[in-house]
Amino acid sequence: MKVKLSIKNAVAALSIALFSLSMSAKAGVVYDYIKMDNEILIATDANWAPFSYINDAGEMEGFDVDVGREIAKRMGVEVRFITPDWGVITAGNWNMRWDVSVGSMTPTATRSEVLNFPAVYYYTPASFAVHVDSPVTTLAGLNGKNICTTASSTWEMYLEGNLDMLNAPAFTYKVTPGTITALTDGHTCLDDTRLGAGVRNDGIIDSVPMIQGAIEDGYPIKFLGDPAFYEPLSVATDKGNNDPELDAELARVIAEMQKDYTLTMLSMKWFKNADGSSNDYTIAY
Amino acid sequence: MANNIKAQTNSEASPIISLKGVSKWYDDFQALKNIDLEVKLKEKIVICGPSGSGKSTLIRCLNRLEAHQEGEIHITGIELHERMKDIDTVRQDIGMVFQSFNLFPHLTVLENCMAGPNWVRGIDEKEAKERAMALLKQVKIPEQADKYPEQLSGGQQQRVAIARSLCMQPKVMLFDEPTSALDPEMVSEVLDTMVELAKSGMTMICVTHEMGFAKQVADRIIFMDEGEIVEQNSPEEFFNNPQNDRTKAFLDQVLT
Amino acid sequence: MFVDTVVEDKALHKPAFLIGLSVTVLAIFFALNLTNTIFGEFLSPVIGNPEESGFFGRLAVSFVLTILFVGNLLLISFARLKIQILIVWIELFFLFLAFAYSFDLEIAYIFQNDFICSTESARAKLCTPSKIGLMISKGLFTTIYISAVSIAIATVIAIVGAVAKLSNNGFAYAISSFYTSLFRGLPLLLQIYLIYMGLPQLGFMIDAIPSGIAALSLCYGAYMTEIFRAGIQSIPKGQWEASRALGFKFGLILRKIILPQSIPIIVPPTGNQFIAMLKDSSLVSVLGIWELMFLAKKLGAKDFNHLEMLLTAAMIYWLLTIILEMIQARIESKYKQKT
């Protein structure tokens, strides 16, 4: 009897401890912690030049990184970047490992089940691309073909015909692929396309700046048709640690940066065309 | 015959070892059948018998390396049973020498001898070393103290094993076929050491086939077969006037 | 391996084998058709324009390659054993380099540094010599650090696990065998995700590096439990009996008698585990830890030079493994001398 009782007590104590621990990580205190530590932790996948990548000094660099730095500056706190895999960021349940994602994430209905999207800060066009020697000349020519893209991305959703973007410009599904090759590392798609038209895939879909960068680096690929759709890109916070105060602050800062053209300047700085002209992606077309 | 070695047994002294109705099974096979035995202080017992007769099992039950299932075993007045808490203290008082020496190969000869006193008897290193050296001298290999066991001959290793047991200052010494694994030319050096030990008055129980040693040292010889004590007697009676047919047959084999 | 004392003639020195080999190699080269490669160009004085050389060109190229290949084998076969091994190693290594070279890579990219150190003096101290410098100073360091901590923790887990597995205690055995079964039964990547994403659900928040170390320790602890168990079991029963007969208690026997003797049996497979772990630690890159694999992937992604950086990482891992194997061989021979 005595033993039983003590085990019961132990179980009770343990579950209370676990419960209180998990509670402490859930209440809307993220903003308080940012202020208390005087530091905001920003998650961004380092796989995407020119959005966010690691330079040769081992530091983070890119459009998203600059936006992140500016957000922190305007919130009056220090900034630290964390670089988990894209899939780990979009899965939600961050448990305060980091506070905000500034990683060009498109708000979708599916993602909004685990994440909040307090502020859209720019829009990028997504486009199809094929090998320069590809016989395909129109978007319709890609119907029934093998298209490669990054797994758990909006591009994959587009290919699947279930892109549930929120607050997005209108778009139509222009391609119905026969096979979708979804890779964890979207860069591998580009390398596969380089092998030749129809070798590992017949075409890819990715963001225009990304494809532009690859073309400039000598990849034998070309854009196919007009951009398929424009996706709004937002900062994101964790729904599990829902903190309206933080979301409001982020919305305020982004609005401010739009108003004084800071975002436009950053976009012009990072998104250049082959002819040297710059793109302002802060406006939806 | 060096009868002076043999114990001047005091008939009033209580036995240091006593077994009553001890039986042991390995699954269905009964290895020991209803063994009764008493050993007095300073007595020297030799146990012999054909292989598989249970003699090794019996001696291994005496420090509970094997468990008996029926009967009682008392050592220095303490009963051995499966729920006892102080088996380690009892074992410290019982030295055991194995057929295959079982020295610790990663320790030097000296460290082998110091280990017991130093680790479990709580004797400081200096004193343990002195004691170990004294006993290595007694078994006549002090010059090998810093070598590792594998560098020694079989006879030397067995003498170290004896010294290692004696370092614990045991009340009883058990020998389980100490010369069976040795090359023939090394048997005598080990037996000589055992004879010396017997002279010093140690209580000894030896399982051995060395009948010369038995004649010289034993107060009593026990003959076992098929898990039973068939016959026990003084060496003179045992060798000259065996009672049982099985004893006679065994002696015919080992003495020719 | 046991080598018999009777020497047989080398197969390469038997005409029948030599001819058979030559024909086979010729057939393979012919089938591969290397006419339009560098070899064809090399032979163009003889066969003319490789594109138009047709059957004759193809045969000529195959024939020359076959002579080179078989002649090389024949020459090596006359050398002493150690020289033979060395030459074959070097030749295979150059073949590997040629393989990598054939990717048409920008090798200079690996040593390139886009970051201009002098422009911002405050950041100058962060300057690294090149991409490869960054991979070594940051990535390799993190990889070794994570692996070393993990192997240390795994060793402790393995000792406890092995003792539990050998004990008569039902709970200890059940827990230990459940643990080894589970962690040997799940892919390491899955374990990393389970620990990183699963544990916070229970309220235990752990960061990326501790998560990675925990996953590696638990996984390799499970494998090493079996190594330690085998090591402990390989010690003859007589050692336990002699220790018991002297009145030693269980912990003392394990610490002073059994484990020291198991070390020579445990060390070689543990070294193998460490080498394997060093490479498996690349899996924690998914958590955003800046170790070798992570940096290789991300640094290459920036300018779309993936293969360059992956090859660099490959060479670093390989070199590291060779060094570790040498250290392991030394440790092994040291224990061999002692016992």
Coordinates of C-alpha atoms in Angstrom, one line a residue, chain C residues 103-274:
Chain C
F103 CA 33.0 16.6 -63.6
D104 CA 34.5 19.7 -65.1
L105 CA 34.6 21.5 -61.7
E106 CA 35.8 24.9 -60.7
I107 CA 38.4 23.7 -58.3
A108 CA 39.6 27.2 -57.5
Y109 CA 36.1 27.9 -56.1
I110 CA 37.0 25.8 -53.1
F111 CA 39.9 28.1 -52.2
Q112 CA 38.1 31.3 -53.2
N113 CA 37.2 34.0 -50.8
D114 CA 34.6 36.5 -51.9
F115 CA 34.6 38.3 -48.6
I116 CA 36.9 41.3 -48.7
C117 CA 38.6 41.5 -45.4
S118 CA 40.0 45.0 -45.5
T119 CA 36.8 46.9 -46.2
E120 CA 35.3 46.6 -42.8
S121 CA 38.1 46.5 -40.2
A122 CA 35.7 45.6 -37.4
R123 CA 34.9 42.3 -39.2
A124 CA 38.5 41.7 -40.2
K125 CA 39.1 39.3 -37.3
L126 CA 36.3 37.1 -38.7
C127 CA 38.0 36.8 -42.0
T128 CA 38.8 33.3 -43.1
P129 CA 41.3 32.3 -45.7
S130 CA 38.8 30.6 -48.0
K131 CA 35.8 28.3 -48.2
I132 CA 37.9 25.4 -47.3
G133 CA 39.3 27.3 -44.4
L134 CA 35.8 28.0 -43.1
M135 CA 34.9 24.3 -43.5
I136 CA 37.9 23.2 -41.5
S137 CA 38.0 26.0 -38.9
K138 CA 34.2 25.8 -38.2
G139 CA 32.8 22.7 -39.8
L140 CA 35.4 20.1 -39.0
F141 CA 35.8 21.4 -35.5
T142 CA 32.1 21.1 -34.9
T143 CA 32.0 17.6 -36.4
I144 CA 34.8 16.4 -34.2
Y145 CA 33.4 18.1 -31.2
I146 CA 30.0 16.6 -31.6
S147 CA 31.4 13.1 -32.3
A148 CA 33.9 13.1 -29.4
V149 CA 31.3 14.2 -26.9
S150 CA 28.8 11.6 -28.3
I151 CA 31.3 8.7 -28.2
A152 CA 32.2 9.6 -24.6
I153 CA 28.5 9.5 -23.5
A154 CA 27.8 6.4 -25.6
T155 CA 30.7 4.6 -23.8
V156 CA 29.0 5.3 -20.4
I157 CA 25.6 4.2 -21.8
A158 CA 27.3 1.1 -23.2
I159 CA 28.9 0.0 -19.9
V160 CA 25.6 0.5 -18.0
G161 CA 23.6 -1.2 -20.8
A162 CA 26.0 -4.1 -21.1
V163 CA 26.0 -4.8 -17.3
A164 CA 22.2 -4.5 -17.3
K165 CA 21.9 -6.9 -20.2
L166 CA 24.1 -9.4 -18.4
S167 CA 22.4 -9.1 -15.1
N168 CA 19.7 -11.4 -13.7
N169 CA 17.5 -8.4 -12.8
G170 CA 14.4 -8.6 -15.0
F171 CA 13.8 -4.9 -15.1
A172 CA 17.4 -4.1 -16.0
Y173 CA 17.5 -6.7 -18.7
A174 CA 14.1 -5.7 -20.1
I175 CA 14.9 -1.9 -20.1
S176 CA 18.4 -2.5 -21.6
S177 CA 17.2 -4.9 -24.3
F178 CA 14.2 -2.7 -25.2
Y179 CA 16.7 0.2 -25.5
T180 CA 19.1 -1.6 -27.8
S181 CA 16.3 -3.0 -29.9
L182 CA 14.6 0.4 -30.3
F183 CA 17.7 2.4 -31.1
R184 CA 19.2 -0.2 -33.4
G185 CA 15.8 -0.6 -35.1
L186 CA 15.3 3.1 -36.0
P187 CA 17.1 5.0 -38.7
L188 CA 19.4 7.6 -37.1
L189 CA 17.8 10.5 -39.0
L190 CA 14.5 9.5 -37.5
Q191 CA 16.0 9.5 -34.0
I192 CA 17.4 12.9 -34.6
Y193 CA 14.0 14.2 -35.6
L194 CA 12.2 12.4 -32.7
I195 CA 14.5 13.9 -30.1
Y196 CA 14.6 17.4 -31.7
M197 CA 10.9 17.7 -32.3
G198 CA 9.4 15.1 -30.0
L199 CA 11.0 15.9 -26.7
P200 CA 9.8 19.5 -26.6
Q201 CA 6.3 18.2 -26.8
L202 CA 6.9 16.6 -23.4
G203 CA 8.2 19.9 -22.1
F204 CA 11.9 19.1 -22.4
M205 CA 13.3 21.9 -24.6
I206 CA 16.7 21.0 -26.0
D207 CA 18.7 22.9 -28.5
A208 CA 20.0 21.6 -31.8
I209 CA 23.5 20.6 -30.7
P210 CA 22.4 18.8 -27.5
S211 CA 19.6 17.1 -29.6
G212 CA 22.2 15.9 -32.1
I213 CA 24.6 14.7 -29.4
A214 CA 21.7 12.9 -27.6
A215 CA 20.6 11.1 -30.8
L216 CA 24.2 10.1 -31.7
S217 CA 25.0 9.0 -28.2
L218 CA 21.8 6.9 -27.8
C219 CA 22.1 5.3 -31.2
Y220 CA 25.8 4.4 -30.9
G221 CA 25.3 3.6 -27.2
A222 CA 22.9 0.9 -28.4
Y223 CA 25.5 -0.6 -30.8
M224 CA 28.3 -0.3 -28.3
T225 CA 26.2 -2.0 -25.6
E226 CA 26.5 -5.1 -27.7
I227 CA 30.3 -4.6 -28.1
F228 CA 30.8 -4.1 -24.4
R229 CA 28.5 -7.1 -23.6
A230 CA 30.6 -9.3 -25.9
G231 CA 33.8 -7.9 -24.4
I232 CA 32.7 -8.7 -20.9
Q233 CA 31.4 -12.1 -21.9
S234 CA 34.7 -13.0 -23.5
I235 CA 36.5 -12.9 -20.2
P236 CA 36.8 -16.5 -19.0
K237 CA 34.5 -17.6 -16.2
G238 CA 37.6 -18.4 -14.1
Q239 CA 38.3 -14.7 -13.6
W240 CA 34.9 -14.2 -12.0
E241 CA 35.4 -17.3 -9.9
A242 CA 38.8 -16.4 -8.7
S243 CA 37.6 -12.9 -7.8
R244 CA 34.5 -14.2 -6.1
A245 CA 36.7 -16.7 -4.2
L246 CA 38.8 -13.8 -2.9
G247 CA 35.6 -12.2 -1.6
F248 CA 35.4 -9.3 -4.2
K249 CA 32.1 -7.7 -4.7
F250 CA 30.4 -7.3 -8.1
G251 CA 31.3 -3.7 -8.8
L252 CA 34.9 -4.2 -7.8
I253 CA 35.3 -7.3 -10.0
L254 CA 33.8 -5.4 -13.0
R255 CA 36.0 -2.3 -12.4
K256 CA 39.3 -3.8 -11.5
I257 CA 39.3 -7.3 -13.1
I258 CA 36.8 -7.6 -16.0
L259 CA 36.7 -4.2 -17.7
P260 CA 40.5 -3.8 -17.8
Q261 CA 40.8 -7.2 -19.5
S262 CA 38.0 -6.4 -21.9
I263 CA 39.6 -3.2 -23.2
P264 CA 41.8 -4.9 -25.8
I265 CA 38.6 -6.6 -27.1
I266 CA 36.4 -3.5 -26.9
V267 CA 38.8 -0.9 -28.3
P268 CA 39.0 -2.0 -32.0
P269 CA 35.3 -2.1 -32.6
T270 CA 34.7 1.0 -30.6
G271 CA 37.3 2.8 -32.8
N272 CA 35.3 1.6 -35.8
Q273 CA 32.1 3.0 -34.2
F274 CA 33.8 6.3 -33.7

